[in-house]
mmCIF file of C-alpha atoms in Angstrom:
data_model
loop_
_atom_site.group_PDB
_atom_site.id
_atom_site.type_symbol
_atom_site.label_atom_id
_atom_site.label_comp_id
_atom_site.label_asym_id
_atom_site.label_seq_id
_atom_site.Cartn_x
_atom_site.Cartn_y
_atom_site.Cartn_z
ATOM 1 C CA MET A 1 -0.026 0.059 -0.009
ATOM 2 C CA MET A 2 1.205 3.541 -0.857
ATOM 3 C CA GLU A 3 2.027 5.752 2.112
ATOM 4 C CA SER A 4 0.338 9.074 1.523
ATOM 5 C CA TRP A 5 -0.218 12.312 3.274
ATOM 6 C CA ARG A 6 -2.788 15.045 2.967
ATOM 7 C CA TRP A 7 -1.474 18.390 2.166
ATOM 8 C CA TYR A 8 -3.328 21.658 1.872
ATOM 9 C CA GLY A 9 -1.072 23.104 -0.519
ATOM 10 C CA PRO A 10 0.086 26.836 -0.068
ATOM 11 C CA LEU A 11 -2.637 27.099 2.728
ATOM 12 C CA ASP A 12 -0.902 24.405 4.729
ATOM 13 C CA LYS A 13 1.556 25.306 7.538
ATOM 14 C CA ILE A 14 3.091 21.887 7.079
ATOM 15 C CA THR A 15 5.728 22.019 4.141
ATOM 16 C CA LEU A 16 6.585 19.382 1.602
ATOM 17 C CA PRO A 17 10.088 18.850 3.049
ATOM 18 C CA GLU A 18 8.545 18.068 6.400
ATOM 19 C CA ILE A 19 6.135 15.621 4.828
ATOM 20 C CA ARG A 20 9.040 13.900 3.114
ATOM 21 C CA GLN A 21 10.526 13.236 6.414
ATOM 22 C CA THR A 22 7.489 11.099 7.528
ATOM 23 C CA GLY A 23 8.341 8.545 4.863
ATOM 24 C CA ALA A 24 5.150 9.210 2.911
ATOM 25 C CA THR A 25 5.779 9.299 -0.817
ATOM 26 C CA GLY A 26 2.265 10.188 -2.167
ATOM 27 C CA ILE A 27 0.529 13.488 -1.657
ATOM 28 C CA VAL A 28 -3.181 13.816 -1.385
ATOM 29 C CA THR A 29 -4.177 17.385 -2.200
ATOM 30 C CA ALA A 30 -6.434 19.728 -4.078
ATOM 31 C CA LEU A 31 -6.710 23.084 -5.612
ATOM 32 C CA HIS A 32 -8.488 24.503 -2.484
ATOM 33 C CA GLU A 33 -8.202 27.992 -3.670
ATOM 34 C CA ILE A 34 -10.553 27.478 -6.644
ATOM 35 C CA PRO A 35 -14.252 27.999 -5.811
ATOM 36 C CA TYR A 36 -16.490 25.127 -5.983
ATOM 37 C CA GLY A 37 -17.994 24.475 -9.426
ATOM 38 C CA GLU A 38 -15.168 26.107 -11.407
ATOM 39 C CA VAL A 39 -12.785 24.289 -13.645
ATOM 40 C CA TRP A 40 -9.429 23.107 -12.517
ATOM 41 C CA GLU A 41 -7.220 24.322 -15.313
ATOM 42 C CA GLN A 42 -4.585 21.955 -16.566
ATOM 43 C CA ALA A 43 -1.820 24.626 -16.086
ATOM 44 C CA ALA A 44 -2.676 25.016 -12.375
ATOM 45 C CA ILE A 45 -2.872 21.256 -11.850
ATOM 46 C CA GLU A 46 0.561 20.739 -13.504
ATOM 47 C CA GLU A 47 2.099 23.523 -11.427
ATOM 48 C CA ARG A 48 0.932 21.942 -8.126
ATOM 49 C CA ARG A 49 2.061 18.434 -9.494
ATOM 50 C CA ASP A 50 5.458 19.548 -10.331
ATOM 51 C CA MET A 51 5.824 21.471 -6.974
ATOM 52 C CA ILE A 52 5.396 17.994 -5.200
ATOM 53 C CA ALA A 53 7.519 16.219 -7.777
ATOM 54 C CA ALA A 54 10.278 18.555 -7.018
ATOM 55 C CA GLU A 55 10.306 17.226 -3.365
ATOM 56 C CA GLY A 56 10.571 13.698 -4.676
ATOM 57 C CA MET A 57 6.881 12.854 -4.031
ATOM 58 C CA VAL A 58 3.924 12.227 -6.371
ATOM 59 C CA TRP A 59 0.435 13.750 -6.241
ATOM 60 C CA ASN A 60 -1.453 10.459 -6.312
ATOM 61 C CA VAL A 61 -4.893 11.459 -5.112
ATOM 62 C CA ALA A 62 -7.157 14.571 -5.519
ATOM 63 C CA GLU A 63 -8.972 15.146 -2.336
ATOM 64 C CA SER A 64 -11.379 16.565 -3.051
ATOM 65 C CA LEU A 65 -12.706 17.826 -6.337
ATOM 66 C CA PRO A 66 -15.811 19.364 -4.564
ATOM 67 C CA ILE A 67 -19.350 18.911 -5.812
ATOM 68 C CA HIS A 68 -21.359 22.181 -6.068
ATOM 69 C CA GLU A 69 -24.290 22.407 -3.641
ATOM 70 C CA ASN A 70 -26.583 22.989 -6.444
ATOM 71 C CA ILE A 71 -25.866 19.499 -7.682
ATOM 72 C CA LYS A 72 -26.659 18.120 -4.323
ATOM 73 C CA ARG A 73 -29.879 20.139 -4.220
ATOM 74 C CA GLY A 74 -30.627 19.312 -7.864
ATOM 75 C CA GLU A 75 -31.240 23.111 -8.239
ATOM 76 C CA GLY A 76 -31.164 25.152 -11.413
ATOM 77 C CA ASP A 77 -29.315 24.600 -14.694
ATOM 78 C CA LEU A 78 -26.788 21.885 -13.694
ATOM 79 C CA GLU A 79 -25.287 21.259 -17.185
ATOM 80 C CA PRO A 80 -22.529 23.936 -16.862
ATOM 81 C CA LEU A 81 -21.565 22.418 -13.498
ATOM 82 C CA PHE A 82 -21.359 18.906 -14.789
ATOM 83 C CA ASP A 83 -19.311 20.211 -17.801
ATOM 84 C CA ASN A 84 -16.872 21.954 -15.541
ATOM 85 C CA TYR A 85 -16.527 18.853 -13.394
ATOM 86 C CA ARG A 86 -15.871 16.722 -16.458
ATOM 87 C CA THR A 87 -13.433 19.187 -17.731
ATOM 88 C CA SER A 88 -11.595 19.136 -14.497
ATOM 89 C CA MET A 89 -11.409 15.382 -14.829
ATOM 90 C CA GLU A 90 -9.968 15.571 -18.206
ATOM 91 C CA ASN A 91 -7.374 18.041 -17.055
ATOM 92 C CA MET A 92 -6.380 15.884 -14.116
ATOM 93 C CA ALA A 93 -6.015 12.685 -16.233
ATOM 94 C CA ALA A 94 -3.944 14.629 -18.714
ATOM 95 C CA ALA A 95 -1.669 15.619 -15.748
ATOM 96 C CA GLY A 96 -1.342 11.969 -14.565
ATOM 97 C CA ILE A 97 -3.826 12.126 -11.575
ATOM 98 C CA HIS A 98 -6.449 9.276 -11.854
ATOM 99 C CA THR A 99 -7.852 9.176 -8.416
ATOM 100 C CA ILE A 100 -10.483 11.608 -7.095
ATOM 101 C CA CYS A 101 -11.919 11.493 -3.599
ATOM 102 C CA TYR A 102 -15.097 13.335 -3.181
ATOM 103 C CA ASN A 103 -18.196 13.455 -0.733
ATOM 104 C CA PHE A 104 -21.657 14.052 -1.190
ATOM 105 C CA MET A 105 -22.541 15.507 2.411
ATOM 106 C CA PRO A 106 -25.107 18.389 2.157
ATOM 107 C CA LEU A 107 -23.666 21.676 3.094
ATOM 108 C CA LEU A 108 -21.030 20.751 5.618
ATOM 109 C CA ASP A 109 -18.149 18.250 5.449
ATOM 110 C CA TRP A 110 -16.830 16.515 8.656
ATOM 111 C CA THR A 111 -18.448 18.060 11.716
ATOM 112 C CA ARG A 112 -17.025 18.147 15.343
ATOM 113 C CA THR A 113 -18.101 20.149 18.473
ATOM 114 C CA ASP A 114 -14.607 20.030 20.094
ATOM 115 C CA LEU A 115 -11.161 20.648 18.250
ATOM 116 C CA GLN A 116 -9.085 20.453 21.207
ATOM 117 C CA SER A 117 -10.461 17.642 23.408
ATOM 118 C CA PRO A 118 -7.895 16.444 25.965
ATOM 119 C CA VAL A 119 -6.512 12.876 25.434
ATOM 120 C CA LYS A 120 -4.857 10.607 28.135
ATOM 121 C CA GLY A 121 -1.090 11.231 28.586
ATOM 122 C CA GLY A 122 -1.375 14.752 27.079
ATOM 123 C CA GLY A 123 -2.243 16.300 23.713
ATOM 124 C CA THR A 124 -5.634 16.869 22.092
ATOM 125 C CA CYS A 125 -7.988 15.241 19.714
ATOM 126 C CA LEU A 126 -11.182 16.012 17.651
ATOM 127 C CA ARG A 127 -14.498 15.225 19.336
ATOM 128 C CA PHE A 128 -18.150 15.040 18.521
ATOM 129 C CA GLU A 129 -20.124 15.683 21.675
ATOM 130 C CA ALA A 130 -23.815 14.824 21.071
ATOM 131 C CA HIS A 131 -25.139 17.099 23.776
ATOM 132 C CA ARG A 132 -23.147 20.132 22.494
ATOM 133 C CA MET A 133 -24.485 19.397 18.972
ATOM 134 C CA ALA A 134 -28.010 19.225 20.410
ATOM 135 C CA ALA A 135 -27.401 22.521 22.145
ATOM 136 C CA PHE A 136 -26.171 24.118 18.990
ATOM 137 C CA GLU A 137 -29.075 22.843 16.876
ATOM 138 C CA ILE A 138 -31.949 23.577 19.288
ATOM 139 C CA HIS A 139 -30.738 26.607 21.566
ATOM 140 C CA MET A 140 -28.378 28.345 18.995
ATOM 141 C CA LEU A 141 -29.895 27.600 15.630
ATOM 142 C CA GLY A 142 -33.418 27.472 16.926
ATOM 143 C CA ARG A 143 -34.188 24.168 15.083
ATOM 144 C CA ASP A 144 -36.857 22.860 17.525
ATOM 145 C CA ALA A 145 -37.363 19.788 15.246
ATOM 146 C CA ALA A 146 -33.887 18.524 16.393
ATOM 147 C CA ARG A 147 -35.460 17.559 19.687
ATOM 148 C CA ASP A 148 -36.726 14.342 17.902
ATOM 149 C CA ASP A 149 -33.121 13.502 16.794
ATOM 150 C CA TYR A 150 -31.722 13.094 20.339
ATOM 151 C CA PRO A 151 -32.509 10.917 23.368
ATOM 152 C CA ALA A 152 -33.943 12.663 26.413
ATOM 153 C CA ASP A 153 -30.535 12.410 28.537
ATOM 154 C CA VAL A 154 -28.878 14.205 25.576
ATOM 155 C CA LEU A 155 -31.628 16.930 25.478
ATOM 156 C CA GLU A 156 -31.260 17.520 29.236
ATOM 157 C CA LYS A 157 -27.399 17.757 28.984
ATOM 158 C CA ALA A 158 -27.800 20.181 26.041
ATOM 159 C CA ALA A 159 -29.975 22.527 28.084
ATOM 160 C CA GLU A 160 -27.583 22.305 31.005
ATOM 161 C CA TRP A 161 -24.698 23.246 28.878
ATOM 162 C CA PHE A 162 -26.436 26.110 27.092
ATOM 163 C CA ALA A 163 -27.925 27.811 30.064
ATOM 164 C CA PRO A 164 -24.712 29.062 31.589
ATOM 165 C CA SER A 165 -22.800 29.316 28.133
ATOM 166 C CA THR A 166 -21.300 32.676 27.356
ATOM 167 C CA LYS A 167 -21.221 34.304 23.880
ATOM 168 C CA ALA A 168 -17.581 33.157 23.803
ATOM 169 C CA ASP A 169 -18.563 29.557 24.411
ATOM 170 C CA GLN A 170 -21.183 29.710 21.662
ATOM 171 C CA ASP A 171 -18.818 31.337 19.195
ATOM 172 C CA ASP A 172 -16.265 28.707 19.920
ATOM 173 C CA LEU A 173 -18.881 25.877 19.257
ATOM 174 C CA LEU A 174 -19.832 27.425 15.944
ATOM 175 C CA LYS A 175 -16.224 27.793 15.027
ATOM 176 C CA SER A 176 -15.686 24.132 15.723
ATOM 177 C CA ILE A 177 -18.639 23.027 13.584
ATOM 178 C CA MET A 178 -17.547 25.238 10.716
ATOM 179 C CA SER A 179 -14.049 24.009 10.799
ATOM 180 C CA GLY A 180 -14.652 20.923 8.758
ATOM 181 C CA LEU A 181 -14.483 22.961 5.609
ATOM 182 C CA PRO A 182 -10.804 23.849 5.092
ATOM 183 C CA GLY A 183 -10.292 25.566 1.703
ATOM 184 C CA ALA A 184 -14.045 26.091 1.236
ATOM 185 C CA TYR A 185 -15.397 29.622 0.638
ATOM 186 C CA ASP A 186 -18.493 29.299 2.682
ATOM 187 C CA ARG A 187 -18.372 29.899 6.356
ATOM 188 C CA TYR A 188 -21.666 30.621 8.176
ATOM 189 C CA ASP A 189 -22.775 32.654 11.255
ATOM 190 C CA ILE A 190 -26.011 31.595 12.735
ATOM 191 C CA ASP A 191 -28.123 33.535 10.367
ATOM 192 C CA GLY A 192 -26.195 32.492 7.354
ATOM 193 C CA LEU A 193 -26.567 28.904 8.247
ATOM 194 C CA ARG A 194 -30.344 29.155 8.822
ATOM 195 C CA THR A 195 -30.495 30.679 5.266
ATOM 196 C CA ALA A 196 -28.218 27.939 3.779
ATOM 197 C CA LEU A 197 -30.227 25.084 5.531
ATOM 198 C CA ALA A 198 -33.532 26.537 4.401
ATOM 199 C CA ARG A 199 -32.439 25.960 0.803
ATOM 200 C CA TYR A 200 -32.558 22.122 1.527
ATOM 201 C CA ASP A 201 -36.184 22.427 2.598
ATOM 202 C CA GLY A 202 -38.146 19.551 0.849
ATOM 203 C CA ILE A 203 -35.091 17.530 0.210
ATOM 204 C CA GLY A 204 -35.110 14.235 2.009
ATOM 205 C CA ARG A 205 -33.094 10.997 1.723
ATOM 206 C CA ALA A 206 -34.923 9.858 -1.406
ATOM 207 C CA GLU A 207 -34.480 13.286 -3.300
ATOM 208 C CA LEU A 208 -30.800 13.507 -2.300
ATOM 209 C CA ARG A 209 -30.240 9.893 -3.582
ATOM 210 C CA GLU A 210 -31.788 10.814 -6.910
ATOM 211 C CA ASN A 211 -29.479 13.881 -7.126
ATOM 212 C CA TYR A 212 -26.472 11.761 -6.242
ATOM 213 C CA ARG A 213 -27.569 9.232 -8.874
ATOM 214 C CA ARG A 214 -27.677 11.888 -11.562
ATOM 215 C CA PHE A 215 -24.172 13.059 -10.544
ATOM 216 C CA LEU A 216 -22.915 9.670 -10.989
ATOM 217 C CA GLU A 217 -24.670 9.082 -14.228
ATOM 218 C CA GLU A 218 -23.152 12.297 -15.546
ATOM 219 C CA VAL A 219 -19.486 11.802 -14.537
ATOM 220 C CA ILE A 220 -18.727 8.059 -14.283
ATOM 221 C CA PRO A 221 -18.725 7.593 -18.294
ATOM 222 C CA THR A 222 -16.063 10.189 -18.440
ATOM 223 C CA ALA A 223 -14.177 8.472 -15.568
ATOM 224 C CA GLU A 224 -14.424 5.103 -17.428
ATOM 225 C CA ARG A 225 -13.099 6.666 -20.567
ATOM 226 C CA LEU A 226 -10.255 8.345 -18.848
ATOM 227 C CA GLY A 227 -9.212 5.377 -16.794
ATOM 228 C CA MET A 228 -10.024 7.310 -13.634
ATOM 229 C CA ARG A 229 -11.400 6.128 -10.190
ATOM 230 C CA LEU A 230 -13.938 8.287 -8.327
ATOM 231 C CA CYS A 231 -14.181 7.165 -4.603
ATOM 232 C CA VAL A 232 -16.808 8.602 -2.452
ATOM 233 C CA HIS A 233 -15.931 9.425 1.117
ATOM 234 C CA PRO A 234 -18.567 8.298 3.816
ATOM 235 C CA ASP A 235 -20.436 10.935 5.899
ATOM 236 C CA ASP A 236 -18.697 12.213 8.853
ATOM 237 C CA PRO A 237 -20.573 11.899 11.347
ATOM 238 C CA PRO A 238 -22.439 8.957 9.714
ATOM 239 C CA ARG A 239 -25.769 10.336 10.772
ATOM 240 C CA ASP A 240 -28.419 12.942 9.681
ATOM 241 C CA ILE A 241 -27.148 16.382 11.042
ATOM 242 C CA LEU A 242 -28.960 19.788 11.025
ATOM 243 C CA GLY A 243 -32.078 18.188 9.675
ATOM 244 C CA LEU A 244 -30.128 17.203 6.519
ATOM 245 C CA PRO A 245 -30.025 13.670 5.374
ATOM 246 C CA ARG A 246 -26.979 11.664 5.034
ATOM 247 C CA ILE A 247 -26.854 8.941 2.520
ATOM 248 C CA VAL A 248 -23.355 7.508 2.771
ATOM 249 C CA SER A 249 -23.350 6.387 6.220
ATOM 250 C CA SER A 250 -23.748 2.526 6.291
ATOM 251 C CA GLU A 251 -23.165 -0.711 4.470
ATOM 252 C CA ASP A 252 -26.619 -0.483 2.824
ATOM 253 C CA ASP A 253 -25.883 3.047 1.672
ATOM 254 C CA LEU A 254 -22.687 1.891 -0.069
ATOM 255 C CA ALA A 255 -24.421 -1.023 -1.602
ATOM 256 C CA TRP A 256 -26.957 1.462 -3.112
ATOM 257 C CA ILE A 257 -24.187 3.750 -4.491
ATOM 258 C CA MET A 258 -22.318 0.807 -6.022
ATOM 259 C CA GLU A 259 -25.466 -0.422 -7.702
ATOM 260 C CA ALA A 260 -26.700 3.115 -8.735
ATOM 261 C CA VAL A 261 -23.981 3.027 -11.513
ATOM 262 C CA ASP A 262 -22.275 -0.320 -11.566
ATOM 263 C CA SER A 263 -18.829 0.495 -12.715
ATOM 264 C CA VAL A 264 -15.353 -0.084 -11.322
ATOM 265 C CA ALA A 265 -14.840 3.650 -11.868
ATOM 266 C CA ASN A 266 -17.682 4.344 -9.317
ATOM 267 C CA GLY A 267 -15.866 3.522 -6.014
ATOM 268 C CA ILE A 268 -15.340 4.002 -2.299
ATOM 269 C CA THR A 269 -12.856 5.872 -0.089
ATOM 270 C CA LEU A 270 -12.703 3.451 2.761
ATOM 271 C CA CYS A 271 -12.608 5.897 5.840
ATOM 272 C CA SER A 272 -12.374 3.580 8.892
ATOM 273 C CA GLY A 273 -13.046 6.549 11.159
ATOM 274 C CA SER A 274 -16.265 7.858 9.516
ATOM 275 C CA LEU A 275 -17.685 4.448 9.127
ATOM 276 C CA GLY A 276 -16.449 3.404 12.515
ATOM 277 C CA ALA A 277 -18.315 6.264 14.256
ATOM 278 C CA ASN A 278 -21.633 4.388 13.279
ATOM 279 C CA PRO A 279 -22.382 1.613 15.897
ATOM 280 C CA ILE A 280 -23.925 -0.603 13.259
ATOM 281 C CA ASN A 281 -20.931 -0.695 11.027
ATOM 282 C CA ASP A 282 -18.491 -3.568 11.130
ATOM 283 C CA VAL A 283 -15.555 -1.853 9.153
ATOM 284 C CA PRO A 284 -13.574 -4.823 8.274
ATOM 285 C CA ALA A 285 -16.598 -6.648 7.020
ATOM 286 C CA ILE A 286 -17.694 -3.530 4.936
ATOM 287 C CA ALA A 287 -14.226 -3.459 3.464
ATOM 288 C CA LYS A 288 -14.331 -7.117 2.585
ATOM 289 C CA ARG A 289 -17.689 -6.829 0.915
ATOM 290 C CA PHE A 290 -16.748 -3.772 -1.255
ATOM 291 C CA ALA A 291 -13.007 -4.542 -1.605
ATOM 292 C CA ASP A 292 -12.981 -4.517 -5.362
ATOM 293 C CA ARG A 293 -14.507 -1.030 -5.427
ATOM 294 C CA ILE A 294 -12.176 0.470 -2.722
ATOM 295 C CA HIS A 295 -9.686 2.979 -4.542
ATOM 296 C CA PHE A 296 -8.390 4.927 -1.632
ATOM 297 C CA VAL A 297 -8.080 4.459 2.154
ATOM 298 C CA HIS A 298 -8.394 6.721 5.175
ATOM 299 C CA LEU A 299 -7.045 4.848 8.269
ATOM 300 C CA ARG A 300 -8.085 6.356 11.474
ATOM 301 C CA ASN A 301 -9.924 5.136 14.574
ATOM 302 C CA VAL A 302 -12.618 6.520 16.866
ATOM 303 C CA ARG A 303 -13.749 5.595 20.377
ATOM 304 C CA LYS A 304 -17.587 5.805 20.653
ATOM 305 C CA ASP A 305 -19.922 6.633 23.657
ATOM 306 C CA ALA A 306 -23.405 5.267 24.239
ATOM 307 C CA ASP A 307 -25.037 8.611 23.621
ATOM 308 C CA GLY A 308 -23.763 9.033 20.020
ATOM 309 C CA SER A 309 -20.566 11.051 20.991
ATOM 310 C CA PHE A 310 -17.234 9.886 19.779
ATOM 311 C CA GLU A 311 -13.711 11.032 19.568
ATOM 312 C CA GLU A 312 -10.549 10.414 17.531
ATOM 313 C CA ALA A 313 -8.650 7.592 19.225
ATOM 314 C CA ALA A 314 -5.003 6.585 18.413
ATOM 315 C CA HIS A 315 -4.886 4.656 15.210
ATOM 316 C CA LEU A 316 -4.520 1.317 16.901
ATOM 317 C CA GLU A 317 -6.490 2.051 20.118
ATOM 318 C CA GLY A 318 -10.084 2.758 18.967
ATOM 319 C CA ASP A 319 -13.155 0.603 18.314
ATOM 320 C CA THR A 320 -12.240 -0.612 14.959
ATOM 321 C CA ASP A 321 -9.756 -3.589 14.670
ATOM 322 C CA MET A 322 -7.199 -1.961 12.498
ATOM 323 C CA VAL A 323 -5.086 -5.142 12.180
ATOM 324 C CA ALA A 324 -8.193 -7.061 10.671
ATOM 325 C CA LEU A 325 -8.991 -4.142 8.384
ATOM 326 C CA SER A 326 -5.327 -3.956 7.142
ATOM 327 C CA ARG A 327 -5.436 -7.603 6.370
ATOM 328 C CA VAL A 328 -8.591 -7.243 4.162
ATOM 329 C CA LEU A 329 -6.906 -4.417 2.312
ATOM 330 C CA LEU A 330 -3.606 -6.300 1.786
ATOM 331 C CA ASP A 331 -5.474 -9.214 0.563
ATOM 332 C CA GLU A 332 -7.306 -7.119 -1.948
ATOM 333 C CA GLN A 333 -4.102 -5.492 -3.089
ATOM 334 C CA ASN A 334 -2.591 -8.870 -3.557
ATOM 335 C CA ARG A 335 -5.466 -10.062 -5.649
ATOM 336 C CA ARG A 336 -5.309 -6.993 -7.845
ATOM 337 C CA THR A 337 -1.538 -7.533 -8.204
ATOM 338 C CA ALA A 338 -1.994 -11.232 -9.316
ATOM 339 C CA GLU A 339 -4.496 -9.966 -12.007
ATOM 340 C CA GLY A 340 -1.969 -7.428 -13.266
ATOM 341 C CA ARG A 341 -4.250 -4.519 -12.490
ATOM 342 C CA ALA A 342 -2.912 -0.966 -13.081
ATOM 343 C CA ASP A 343 -4.667 0.115 -9.938
ATOM 344 C CA ALA A 344 -3.345 -2.699 -7.850
ATOM 345 C CA ILE A 345 -1.659 -0.495 -5.271
ATOM 346 C CA LEU A 346 -4.082 1.059 -2.813
ATOM 347 C CA PRO A 347 -3.071 4.566 -1.669
ATOM 348 C CA PHE A 348 -3.709 5.188 1.938
ATOM 349 C CA ARG A 349 -3.119 8.041 4.372
ATOM 350 C CA PRO A 350 -3.194 8.372 8.179
ATOM 351 C CA ASP A 351 -6.155 10.544 9.132
ATOM 352 C CA HIS A 352 -7.163 13.097 11.978
ATOM 353 C CA GLY A 353 -4.102 12.571 14.236
ATOM 354 C CA HIS A 354 -3.830 13.806 17.886
ATOM 355 C CA GLU A 355 -2.173 17.108 18.470
ATOM 356 C CA LEU A 356 1.018 16.325 20.260
ATOM 357 C CA LEU A 357 4.183 17.948 21.378
ATOM 358 C CA THR A 358 5.352 20.596 19.040
ATOM 359 C CA ASP A 359 2.055 20.446 17.060
ATOM 360 C CA ILE A 360 0.502 22.060 20.019
ATOM 361 C CA GLY A 361 -0.021 25.813 19.176
ATOM 362 C CA ARG A 362 1.291 25.522 15.622
ATOM 363 C CA GLY A 363 -2.008 26.416 14.122
ATOM 364 C CA THR A 364 -2.299 23.487 11.567
ATOM 365 C CA PHE A 365 -5.772 22.539 10.199
ATOM 366 C CA PRO A 366 -7.684 20.864 12.890
ATOM 367 C CA GLY A 367 -7.143 16.988 12.767
ATOM 368 C CA TYR A 368 -4.063 17.424 10.548
ATOM 369 C CA PRO A 369 -0.997 17.944 12.716
ATOM 370 C CA VAL A 370 2.553 16.502 12.008
ATOM 371 C CA ILE A 371 3.294 14.450 14.776
ATOM 372 C CA GLY A 372 -0.136 12.855 15.527
ATOM 373 C CA ARG A 373 -0.326 11.617 11.912
ATOM 374 C CA MET A 374 3.281 10.569 11.790
ATOM 375 C CA ARG A 375 2.683 8.529 14.866
ATOM 376 C CA GLY A 376 -0.462 6.958 12.959
ATOM 377 C CA LEU A 377 1.497 6.393 9.911
ATOM 378 C CA ALA A 378 4.282 4.668 11.687
ATOM 379 C CA GLU A 379 1.929 2.414 13.654
ATOM 380 C CA ILE A 380 0.049 1.363 10.495
ATOM 381 C CA ARG A 381 3.321 0.889 8.787
ATOM 382 C CA GLY A 382 4.354 -1.549 11.453
ATOM 383 C CA VAL A 383 0.979 -3.391 11.076
ATOM 384 C CA LEU A 384 1.276 -3.653 7.296
ATOM 385 C CA HIS A 385 4.959 -4.974 7.494
ATOM 386 C CA ALA A 386 3.975 -7.551 9.952
ATOM 387 C CA LEU A 387 1.051 -8.716 8.082
ATOM 388 C CA SER A 388 3.096 -8.808 4.784
ATOM 389 C CA ALA A 389 5.842 -10.757 6.377
ATOM 390 C CA GLY A 390 3.652 -13.325 7.975
#
């Protein structure tokens, strides 16, 4: 498996020479400065590719080529947006980039309520606290229907948190929830978020699925022609949020996606953390079922609480059996290698590391410090070496 590292380009405080020292050889990045829906021009792609190559690494996965919200809503004249997406795919393929990670989460990407939750031994991690999310939805956003989305004990704790909270507390919670959109142009205050959510009125699970199906039907034929692999990232957290449906949260969801357009080009980013945050998901079993459609891997671990809260665990210490998952992935890679497939080697990256040691206070993107991810990469590297040797 190809050791890779997410890099936010010129927006990132972590440099390419630093990444090279981690041992990663693949760079997972995107042109984050380009607004959603606009074309990634070939010259810009090649400039970023060559910048990475000059440091002895390769741009192996585009994460993400974002999908415009109008496509998710099925709103307006979408042909120009589909044309732009296909053109960007053409330009990436011409520059030698053939794997695209993307998501179909409405409005927000990954969502956390705490960006610096303490961990045992020191350092911090990302955390999703159910009662703080409930407090945000009900008491700050004024979405009273959210009372039906949480159990009674979580609602009680939400009220208890909100009652003494200061404006600074509430601003910090809003900032945390908005922080899952690095590189995106939309950041919302409370009023702006209410307005953005209103544009999804009338769009439920069935409607979002049909909008997703249309996207796949529009772009997968181009991916097939170009020899590209598109791989959807699961929802994070894997549950409806802010009244918005989530449709990439479970094994059944993935099965629907794979069948919606049955093509090897329509694949999965196997994110063990996102899937692992859903108590019904057996991540190694899901990986085994869909192994032939996994084109990219995010390896991280979470520790879940009974009320729906969860936090980022050390890579080998959470609820998902990372050794069993790694075995499934290596078996699939070996199978592809035996078949002589061009996409045999699976790129993976350590995801959402703890903020440790000199990471603390550096101001890197939440969840993406150097040392915490390097620790995760080293641990996973050890697992993969042991499995390969045994």
